[in-house]
PDB file of C-alpha atoms in Angstrom:
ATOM      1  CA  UNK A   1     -61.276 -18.982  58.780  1.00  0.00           C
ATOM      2  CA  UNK A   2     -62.805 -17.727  55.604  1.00  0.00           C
ATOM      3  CA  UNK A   3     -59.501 -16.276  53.159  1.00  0.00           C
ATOM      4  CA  UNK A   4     -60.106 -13.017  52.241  1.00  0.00           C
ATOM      5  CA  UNK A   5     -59.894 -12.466  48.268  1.00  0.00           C
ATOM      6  CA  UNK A   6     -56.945  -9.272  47.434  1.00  0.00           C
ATOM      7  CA  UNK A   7     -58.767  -6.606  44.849  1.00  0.00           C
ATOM      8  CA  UNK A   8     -57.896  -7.608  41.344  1.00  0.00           C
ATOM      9  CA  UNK A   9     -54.925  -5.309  39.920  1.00  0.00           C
ATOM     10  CA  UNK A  10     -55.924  -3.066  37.029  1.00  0.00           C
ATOM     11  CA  UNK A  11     -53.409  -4.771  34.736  1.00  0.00           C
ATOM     12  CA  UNK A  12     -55.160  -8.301  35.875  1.00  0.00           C
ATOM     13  CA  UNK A  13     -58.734  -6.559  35.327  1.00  0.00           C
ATOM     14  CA  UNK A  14     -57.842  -5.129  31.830  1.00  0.00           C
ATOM     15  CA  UNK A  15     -55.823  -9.031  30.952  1.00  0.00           C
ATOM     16  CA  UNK A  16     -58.955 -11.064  31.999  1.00  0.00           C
ATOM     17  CA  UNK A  17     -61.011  -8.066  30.251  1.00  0.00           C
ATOM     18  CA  UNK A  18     -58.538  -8.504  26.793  1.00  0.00           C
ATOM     19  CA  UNK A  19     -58.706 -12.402  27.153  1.00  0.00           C
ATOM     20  CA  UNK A  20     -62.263 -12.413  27.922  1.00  0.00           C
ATOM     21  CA  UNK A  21     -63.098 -10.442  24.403  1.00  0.00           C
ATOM     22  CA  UNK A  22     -60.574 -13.120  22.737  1.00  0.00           C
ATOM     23  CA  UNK A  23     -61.893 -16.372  24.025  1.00  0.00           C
ATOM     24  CA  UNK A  24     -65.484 -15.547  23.500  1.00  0.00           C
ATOM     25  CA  UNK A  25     -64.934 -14.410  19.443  1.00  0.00           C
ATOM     26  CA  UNK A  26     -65.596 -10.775  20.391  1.00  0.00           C
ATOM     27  CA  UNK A  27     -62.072 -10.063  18.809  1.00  0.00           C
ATOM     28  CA  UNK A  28     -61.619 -12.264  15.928  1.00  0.00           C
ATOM     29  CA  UNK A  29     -58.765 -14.477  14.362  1.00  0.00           C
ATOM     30  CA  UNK A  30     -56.760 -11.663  12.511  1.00  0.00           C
ATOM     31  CA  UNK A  31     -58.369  -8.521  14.223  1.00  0.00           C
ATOM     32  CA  UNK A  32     -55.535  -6.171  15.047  1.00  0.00           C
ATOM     33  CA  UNK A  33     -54.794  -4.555  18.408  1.00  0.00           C
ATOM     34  CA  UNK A  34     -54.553  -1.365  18.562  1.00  0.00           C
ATOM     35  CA  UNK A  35     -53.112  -0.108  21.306  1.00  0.00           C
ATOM     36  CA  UNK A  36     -54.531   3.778  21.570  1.00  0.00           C
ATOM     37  CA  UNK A  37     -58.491   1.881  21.385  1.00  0.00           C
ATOM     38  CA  UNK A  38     -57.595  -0.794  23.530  1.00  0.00           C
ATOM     39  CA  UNK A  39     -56.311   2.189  26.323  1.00  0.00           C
ATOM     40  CA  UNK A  40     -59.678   4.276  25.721  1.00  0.00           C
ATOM     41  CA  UNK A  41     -61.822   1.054  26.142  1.00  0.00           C
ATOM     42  CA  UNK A  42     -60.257  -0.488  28.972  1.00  0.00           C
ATOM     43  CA  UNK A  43     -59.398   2.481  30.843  1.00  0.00           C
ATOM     44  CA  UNK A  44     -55.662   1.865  31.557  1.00  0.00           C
ATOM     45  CA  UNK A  45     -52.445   2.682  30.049  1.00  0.00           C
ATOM     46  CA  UNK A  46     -50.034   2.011  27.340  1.00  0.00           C
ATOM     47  CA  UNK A  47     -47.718   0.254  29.816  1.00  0.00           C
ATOM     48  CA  UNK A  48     -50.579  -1.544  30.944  1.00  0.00           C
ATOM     49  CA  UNK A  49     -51.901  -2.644  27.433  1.00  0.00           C
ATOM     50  CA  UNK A  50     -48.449  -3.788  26.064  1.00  0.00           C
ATOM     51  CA  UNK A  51     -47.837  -5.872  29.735  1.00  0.00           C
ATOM     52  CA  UNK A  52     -51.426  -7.712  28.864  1.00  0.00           C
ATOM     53  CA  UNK A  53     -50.451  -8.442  24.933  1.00  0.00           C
ATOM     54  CA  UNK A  54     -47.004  -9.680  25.389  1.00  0.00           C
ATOM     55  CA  UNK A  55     -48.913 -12.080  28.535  1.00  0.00           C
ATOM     56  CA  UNK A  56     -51.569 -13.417  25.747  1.00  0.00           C
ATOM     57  CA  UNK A  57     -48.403 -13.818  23.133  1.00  0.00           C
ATOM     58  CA  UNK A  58     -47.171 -16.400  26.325  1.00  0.00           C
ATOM     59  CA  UNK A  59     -50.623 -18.024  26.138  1.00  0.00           C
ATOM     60  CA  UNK A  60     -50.583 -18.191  21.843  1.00  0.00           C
ATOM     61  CA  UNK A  61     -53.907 -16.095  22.037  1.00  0.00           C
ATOM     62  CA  UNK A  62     -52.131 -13.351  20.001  1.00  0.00           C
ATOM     63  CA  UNK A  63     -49.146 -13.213  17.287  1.00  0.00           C
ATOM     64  CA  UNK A  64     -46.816 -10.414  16.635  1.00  0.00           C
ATOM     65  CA  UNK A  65     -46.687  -8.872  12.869  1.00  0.00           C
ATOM     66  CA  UNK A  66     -43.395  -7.515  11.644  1.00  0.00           C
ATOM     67  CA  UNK A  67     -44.506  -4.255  11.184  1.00  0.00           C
ATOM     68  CA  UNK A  68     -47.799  -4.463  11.790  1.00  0.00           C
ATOM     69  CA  UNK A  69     -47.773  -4.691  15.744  1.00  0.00           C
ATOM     70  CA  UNK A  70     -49.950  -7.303  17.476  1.00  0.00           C
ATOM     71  CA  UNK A  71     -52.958  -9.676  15.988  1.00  0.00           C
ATOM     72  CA  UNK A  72     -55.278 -11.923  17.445  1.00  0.00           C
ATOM     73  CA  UNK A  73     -54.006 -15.114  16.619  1.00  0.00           C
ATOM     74  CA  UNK A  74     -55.587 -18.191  14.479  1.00  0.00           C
ATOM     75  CA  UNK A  75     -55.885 -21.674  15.493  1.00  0.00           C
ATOM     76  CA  UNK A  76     -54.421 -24.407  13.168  1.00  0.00           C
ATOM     77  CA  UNK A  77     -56.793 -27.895  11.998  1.00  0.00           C
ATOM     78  CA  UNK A  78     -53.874 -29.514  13.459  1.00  0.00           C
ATOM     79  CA  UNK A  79     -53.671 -27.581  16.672  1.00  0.00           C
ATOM     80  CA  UNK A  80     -57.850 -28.290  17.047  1.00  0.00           C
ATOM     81  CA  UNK A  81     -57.513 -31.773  16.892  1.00  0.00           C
ATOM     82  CA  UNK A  82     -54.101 -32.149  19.070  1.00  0.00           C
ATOM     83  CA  UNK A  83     -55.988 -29.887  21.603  1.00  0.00           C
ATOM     84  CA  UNK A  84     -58.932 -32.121  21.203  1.00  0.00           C
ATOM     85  CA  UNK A  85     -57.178 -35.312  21.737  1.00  0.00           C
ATOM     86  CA  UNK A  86     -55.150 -33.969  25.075  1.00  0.00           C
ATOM     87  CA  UNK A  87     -58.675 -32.843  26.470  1.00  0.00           C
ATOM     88  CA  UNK A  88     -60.303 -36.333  25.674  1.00  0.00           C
ATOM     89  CA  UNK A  89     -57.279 -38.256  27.509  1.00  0.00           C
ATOM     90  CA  UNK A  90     -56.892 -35.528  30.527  1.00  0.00           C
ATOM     91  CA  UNK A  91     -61.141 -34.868  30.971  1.00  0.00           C
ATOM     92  CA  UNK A  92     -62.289 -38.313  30.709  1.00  0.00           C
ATOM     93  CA  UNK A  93     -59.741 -39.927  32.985  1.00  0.00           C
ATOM     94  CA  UNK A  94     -60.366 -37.069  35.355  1.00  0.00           C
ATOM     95  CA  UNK A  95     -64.648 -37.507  35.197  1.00  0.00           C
ATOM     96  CA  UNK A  96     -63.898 -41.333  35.742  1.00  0.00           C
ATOM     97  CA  UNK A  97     -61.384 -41.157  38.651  1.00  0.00           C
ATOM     98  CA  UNK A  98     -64.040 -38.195  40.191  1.00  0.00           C
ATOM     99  CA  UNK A  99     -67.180 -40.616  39.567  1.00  0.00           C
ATOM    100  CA  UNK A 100     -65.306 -42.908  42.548  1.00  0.00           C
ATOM    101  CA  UNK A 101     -64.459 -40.129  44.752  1.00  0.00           C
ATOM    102  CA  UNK A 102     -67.313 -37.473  44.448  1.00  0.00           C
ATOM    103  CA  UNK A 103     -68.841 -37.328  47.744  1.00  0.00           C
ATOM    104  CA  UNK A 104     -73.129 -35.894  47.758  1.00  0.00           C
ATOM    105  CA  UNK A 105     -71.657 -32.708  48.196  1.00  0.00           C
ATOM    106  CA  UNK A 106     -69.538 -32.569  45.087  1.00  0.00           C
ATOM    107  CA  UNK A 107     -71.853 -33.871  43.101  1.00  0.00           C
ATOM    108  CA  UNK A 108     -74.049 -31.047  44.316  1.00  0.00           C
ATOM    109  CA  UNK A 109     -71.938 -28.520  43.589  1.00  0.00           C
ATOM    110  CA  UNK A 110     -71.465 -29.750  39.879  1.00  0.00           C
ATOM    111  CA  UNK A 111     -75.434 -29.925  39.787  1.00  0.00           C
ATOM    112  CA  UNK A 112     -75.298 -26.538  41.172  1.00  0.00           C
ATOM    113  CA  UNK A 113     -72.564 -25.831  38.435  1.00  0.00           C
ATOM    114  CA  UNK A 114     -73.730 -26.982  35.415  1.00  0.00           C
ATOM    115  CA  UNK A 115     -77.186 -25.622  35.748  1.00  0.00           C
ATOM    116  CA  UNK A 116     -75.529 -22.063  36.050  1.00  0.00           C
ATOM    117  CA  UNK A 117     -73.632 -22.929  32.815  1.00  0.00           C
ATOM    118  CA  UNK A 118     -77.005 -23.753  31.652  1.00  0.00           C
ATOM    119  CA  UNK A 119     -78.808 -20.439  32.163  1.00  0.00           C
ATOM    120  CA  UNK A 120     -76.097 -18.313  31.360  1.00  0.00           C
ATOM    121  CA  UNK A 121     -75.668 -19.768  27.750  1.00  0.00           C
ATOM    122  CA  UNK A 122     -79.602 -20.080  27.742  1.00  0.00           C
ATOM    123  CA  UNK A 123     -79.281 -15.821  28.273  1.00  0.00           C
ATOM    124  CA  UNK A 124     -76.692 -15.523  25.277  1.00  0.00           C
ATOM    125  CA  UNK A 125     -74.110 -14.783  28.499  1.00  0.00           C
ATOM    126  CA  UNK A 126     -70.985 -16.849  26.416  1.00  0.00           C
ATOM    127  CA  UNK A 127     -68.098 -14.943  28.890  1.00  0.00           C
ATOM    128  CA  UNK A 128     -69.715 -15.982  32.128  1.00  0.00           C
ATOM    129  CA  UNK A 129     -70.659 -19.597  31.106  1.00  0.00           C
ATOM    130  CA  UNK A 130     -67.214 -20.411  29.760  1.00  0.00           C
ATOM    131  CA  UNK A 131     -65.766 -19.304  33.499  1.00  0.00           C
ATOM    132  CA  UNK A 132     -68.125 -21.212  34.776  1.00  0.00           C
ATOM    133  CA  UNK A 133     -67.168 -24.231  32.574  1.00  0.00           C
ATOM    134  CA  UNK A 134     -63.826 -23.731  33.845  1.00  0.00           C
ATOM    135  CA  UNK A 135     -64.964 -23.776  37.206  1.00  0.00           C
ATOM    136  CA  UNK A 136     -66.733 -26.835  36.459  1.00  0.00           C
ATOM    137  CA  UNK A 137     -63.788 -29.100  35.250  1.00  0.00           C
ATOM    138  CA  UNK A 138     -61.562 -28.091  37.622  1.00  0.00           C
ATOM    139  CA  UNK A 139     -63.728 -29.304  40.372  1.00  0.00           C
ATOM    140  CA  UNK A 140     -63.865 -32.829  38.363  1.00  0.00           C
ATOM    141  CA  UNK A 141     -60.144 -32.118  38.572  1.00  0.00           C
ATOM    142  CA  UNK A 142     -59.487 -31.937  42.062  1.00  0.00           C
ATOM    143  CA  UNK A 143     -62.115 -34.375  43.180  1.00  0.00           C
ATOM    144  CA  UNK A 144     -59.964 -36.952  41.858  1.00  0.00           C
ATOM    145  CA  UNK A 145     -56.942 -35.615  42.805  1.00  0.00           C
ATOM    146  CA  UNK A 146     -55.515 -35.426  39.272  1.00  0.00           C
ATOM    147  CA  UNK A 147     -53.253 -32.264  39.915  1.00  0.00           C
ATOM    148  CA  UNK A 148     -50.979 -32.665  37.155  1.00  0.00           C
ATOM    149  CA  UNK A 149     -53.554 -33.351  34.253  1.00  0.00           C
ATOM    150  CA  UNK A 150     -54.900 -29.930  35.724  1.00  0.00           C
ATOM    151  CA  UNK A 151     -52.020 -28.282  35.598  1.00  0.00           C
ATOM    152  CA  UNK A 152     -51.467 -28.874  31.722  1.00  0.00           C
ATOM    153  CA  UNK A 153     -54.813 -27.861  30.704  1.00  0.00           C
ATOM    154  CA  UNK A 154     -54.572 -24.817  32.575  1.00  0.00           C
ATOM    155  CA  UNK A 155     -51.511 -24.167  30.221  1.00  0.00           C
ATOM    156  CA  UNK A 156     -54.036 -24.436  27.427  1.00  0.00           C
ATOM    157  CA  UNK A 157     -57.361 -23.290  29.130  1.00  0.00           C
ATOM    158  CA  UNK A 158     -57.557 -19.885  27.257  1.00  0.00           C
ATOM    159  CA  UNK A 159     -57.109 -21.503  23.583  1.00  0.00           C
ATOM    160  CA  UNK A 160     -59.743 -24.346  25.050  1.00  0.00           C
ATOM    161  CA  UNK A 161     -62.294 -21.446  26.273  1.00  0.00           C
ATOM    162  CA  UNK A 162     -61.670 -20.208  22.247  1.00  0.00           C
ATOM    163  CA  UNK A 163     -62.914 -23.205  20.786  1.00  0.00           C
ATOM    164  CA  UNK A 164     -65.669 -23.628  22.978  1.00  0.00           C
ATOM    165  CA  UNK A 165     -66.922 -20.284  22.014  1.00  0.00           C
ATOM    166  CA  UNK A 166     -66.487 -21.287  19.059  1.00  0.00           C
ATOM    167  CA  UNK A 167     -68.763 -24.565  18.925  1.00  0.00           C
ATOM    168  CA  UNK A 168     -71.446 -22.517  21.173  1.00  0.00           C
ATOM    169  CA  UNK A 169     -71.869 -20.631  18.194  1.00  0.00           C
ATOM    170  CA  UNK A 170     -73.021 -23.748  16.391  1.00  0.00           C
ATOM    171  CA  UNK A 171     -76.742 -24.410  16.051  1.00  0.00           C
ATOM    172  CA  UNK A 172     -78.412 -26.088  19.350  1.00  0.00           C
ATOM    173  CA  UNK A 173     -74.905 -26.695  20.803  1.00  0.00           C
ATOM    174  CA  UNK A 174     -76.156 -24.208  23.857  1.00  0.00           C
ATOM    175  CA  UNK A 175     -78.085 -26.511  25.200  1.00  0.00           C
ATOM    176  CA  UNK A 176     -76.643 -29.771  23.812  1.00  0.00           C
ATOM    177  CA  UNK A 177     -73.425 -28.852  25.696  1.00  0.00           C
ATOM    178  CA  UNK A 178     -75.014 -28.397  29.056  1.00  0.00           C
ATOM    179  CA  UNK A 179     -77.127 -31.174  28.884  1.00  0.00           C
ATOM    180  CA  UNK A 180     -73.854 -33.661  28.532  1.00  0.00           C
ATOM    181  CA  UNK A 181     -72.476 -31.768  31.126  1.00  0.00           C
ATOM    182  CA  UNK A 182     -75.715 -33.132  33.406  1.00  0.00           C
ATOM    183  CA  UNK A 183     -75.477 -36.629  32.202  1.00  0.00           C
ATOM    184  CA  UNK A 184     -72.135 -37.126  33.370  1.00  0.00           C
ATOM    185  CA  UNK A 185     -72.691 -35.713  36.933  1.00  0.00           C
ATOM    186  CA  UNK A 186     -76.017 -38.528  37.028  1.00  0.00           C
ATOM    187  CA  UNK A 187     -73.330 -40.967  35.869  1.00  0.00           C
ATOM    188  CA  UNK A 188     -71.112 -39.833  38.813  1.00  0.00           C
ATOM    189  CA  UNK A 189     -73.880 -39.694  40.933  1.00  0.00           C
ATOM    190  CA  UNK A 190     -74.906 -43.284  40.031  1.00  0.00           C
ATOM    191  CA  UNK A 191     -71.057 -43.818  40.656  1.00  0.00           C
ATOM    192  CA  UNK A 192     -70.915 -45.587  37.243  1.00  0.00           C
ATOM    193  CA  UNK A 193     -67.438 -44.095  35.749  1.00  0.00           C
ATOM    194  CA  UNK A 194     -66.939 -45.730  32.212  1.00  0.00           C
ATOM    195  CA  UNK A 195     -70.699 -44.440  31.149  1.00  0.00           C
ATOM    196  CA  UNK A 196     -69.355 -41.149  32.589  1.00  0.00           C
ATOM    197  CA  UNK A 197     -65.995 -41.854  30.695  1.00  0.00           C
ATOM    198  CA  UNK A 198     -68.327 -42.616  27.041  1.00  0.00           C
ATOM    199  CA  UNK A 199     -70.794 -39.435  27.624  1.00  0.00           C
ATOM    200  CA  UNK A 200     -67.525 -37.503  28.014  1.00  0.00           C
ATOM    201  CA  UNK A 201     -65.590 -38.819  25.189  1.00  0.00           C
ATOM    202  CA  UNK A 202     -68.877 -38.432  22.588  1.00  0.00           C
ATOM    203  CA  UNK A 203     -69.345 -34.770  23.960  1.00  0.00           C
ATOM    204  CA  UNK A 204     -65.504 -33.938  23.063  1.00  0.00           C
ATOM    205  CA  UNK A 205     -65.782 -35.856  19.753  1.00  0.00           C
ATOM    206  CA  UNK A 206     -69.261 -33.774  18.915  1.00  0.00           C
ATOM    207  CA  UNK A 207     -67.414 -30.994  19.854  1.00  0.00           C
ATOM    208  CA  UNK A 208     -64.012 -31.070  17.606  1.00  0.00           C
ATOM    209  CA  UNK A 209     -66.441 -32.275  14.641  1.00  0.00           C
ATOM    210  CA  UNK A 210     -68.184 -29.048  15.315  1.00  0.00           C
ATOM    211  CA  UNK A 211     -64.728 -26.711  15.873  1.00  0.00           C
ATOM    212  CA  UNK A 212     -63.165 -28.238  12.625  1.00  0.00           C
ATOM    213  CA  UNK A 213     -66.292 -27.283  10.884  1.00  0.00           C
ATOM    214  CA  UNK A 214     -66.740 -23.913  11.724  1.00  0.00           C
ATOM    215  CA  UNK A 215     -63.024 -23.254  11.004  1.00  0.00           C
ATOM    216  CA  UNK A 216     -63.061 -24.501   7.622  1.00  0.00           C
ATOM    217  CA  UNK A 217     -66.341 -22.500   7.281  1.00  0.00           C
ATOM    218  CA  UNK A 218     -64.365 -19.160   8.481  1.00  0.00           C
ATOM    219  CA  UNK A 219     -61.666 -20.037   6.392  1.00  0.00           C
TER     220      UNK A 219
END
């Protein structure tokens, strides 16, 4: 029996809405929220908009001011490259470990995946390519049954859809990105798991050298 998905809340609409405009640089490191414009845009109301900031205080995404009320919150060199370093452990033992259990239709599905990632970043569509991203790893996830490792980057899947929006700001890295993304599913598909394993670990590495650039270019 097919499970029927419950309509989305308006607080959850107007958090994935406020976490959305975070993660994909709309609202930048710094920008203040101000809770009045943030009731007009979204539609909802003060209760509503305080519930969602003190939720994306819990997820680091935004920093309270003494005085000042709420900011969007910065991301240290330090926490980049400990993020980094947690991804590259947790992905590419997760992309091996799938490459030996990924039936035809998995890998399917991540073809299927990663070519929507591919068109939607083609089409300047950042917010529905990083979901789909998500989407994408979490499959890897599941196929090989690493439930735990999932678990913690879930904990830090918001600040990880930040710094890729981040690096697809950087020159060519909208397609570059992708196209890793469909040379480790052909390495799972030829069920070869450490060539999986390397093409995951350069496309982290390119990615952090790209993240700690652009930071120190903001900065």
């Amino acid at each position: 029996m097919q499970k029927v998905e419950r309509p989305k809340t308006l607080k959850e609409n107007a958090l994935e809405s406020l976490r959305g405009a975070i993660t994909s640089n709309l609202l930048k490191p710094g920008d203040r929220l101000v809770e009045r414009t943030l009731c007009e845009s979204m539609g909802v109301s003060r209760t509503i908009v305080r519930e969602c900031i003190r939720h994306l205080e819990s997820e680091r995404l935004v920093v309270g001011v003494p005085n000042a009320g709420f900011i969007v919150a910065s991301i240290s060199n330090e926490e980049v490259k400990e993020i980094y370093e947690i991804r590259t452990l947790l992905e590419c033992s997760a992309v091996k470990a799938c490459s030996k259990k990924a039936t035809p239709e998995i890998i399917k599905k991540l073809y299927l995946l990663q070519d929507d990632i591919a068109s939607h970043l083609l089409n300047d569509d950042v917010k529905t390519g990083l979901k789909m991203t998500k989407d994408f790893y979490e499959l890897i996830f599941k196929t090989a049954e690493k439930h735990v490792s999932w678990d913690l980057v879930e904990q830090l899947n918001s600040r990880i859809s930040r710094l890729r929006a981040l690096t697809l700001s950087s020159t060519g890295r909208k397609t570059s990105g992708p196209k890793d993304l469909f040379d480790i599913v052909k390495a799972m598909e030829e069920k070869d798991p450490e060539k999986a394993g390397e093409i995951c670990t350069r496309h982290l590495q390119e990615a952090y050298d790209i993240a700690m650039q652009t930071e120190q270019g903001a900065a």
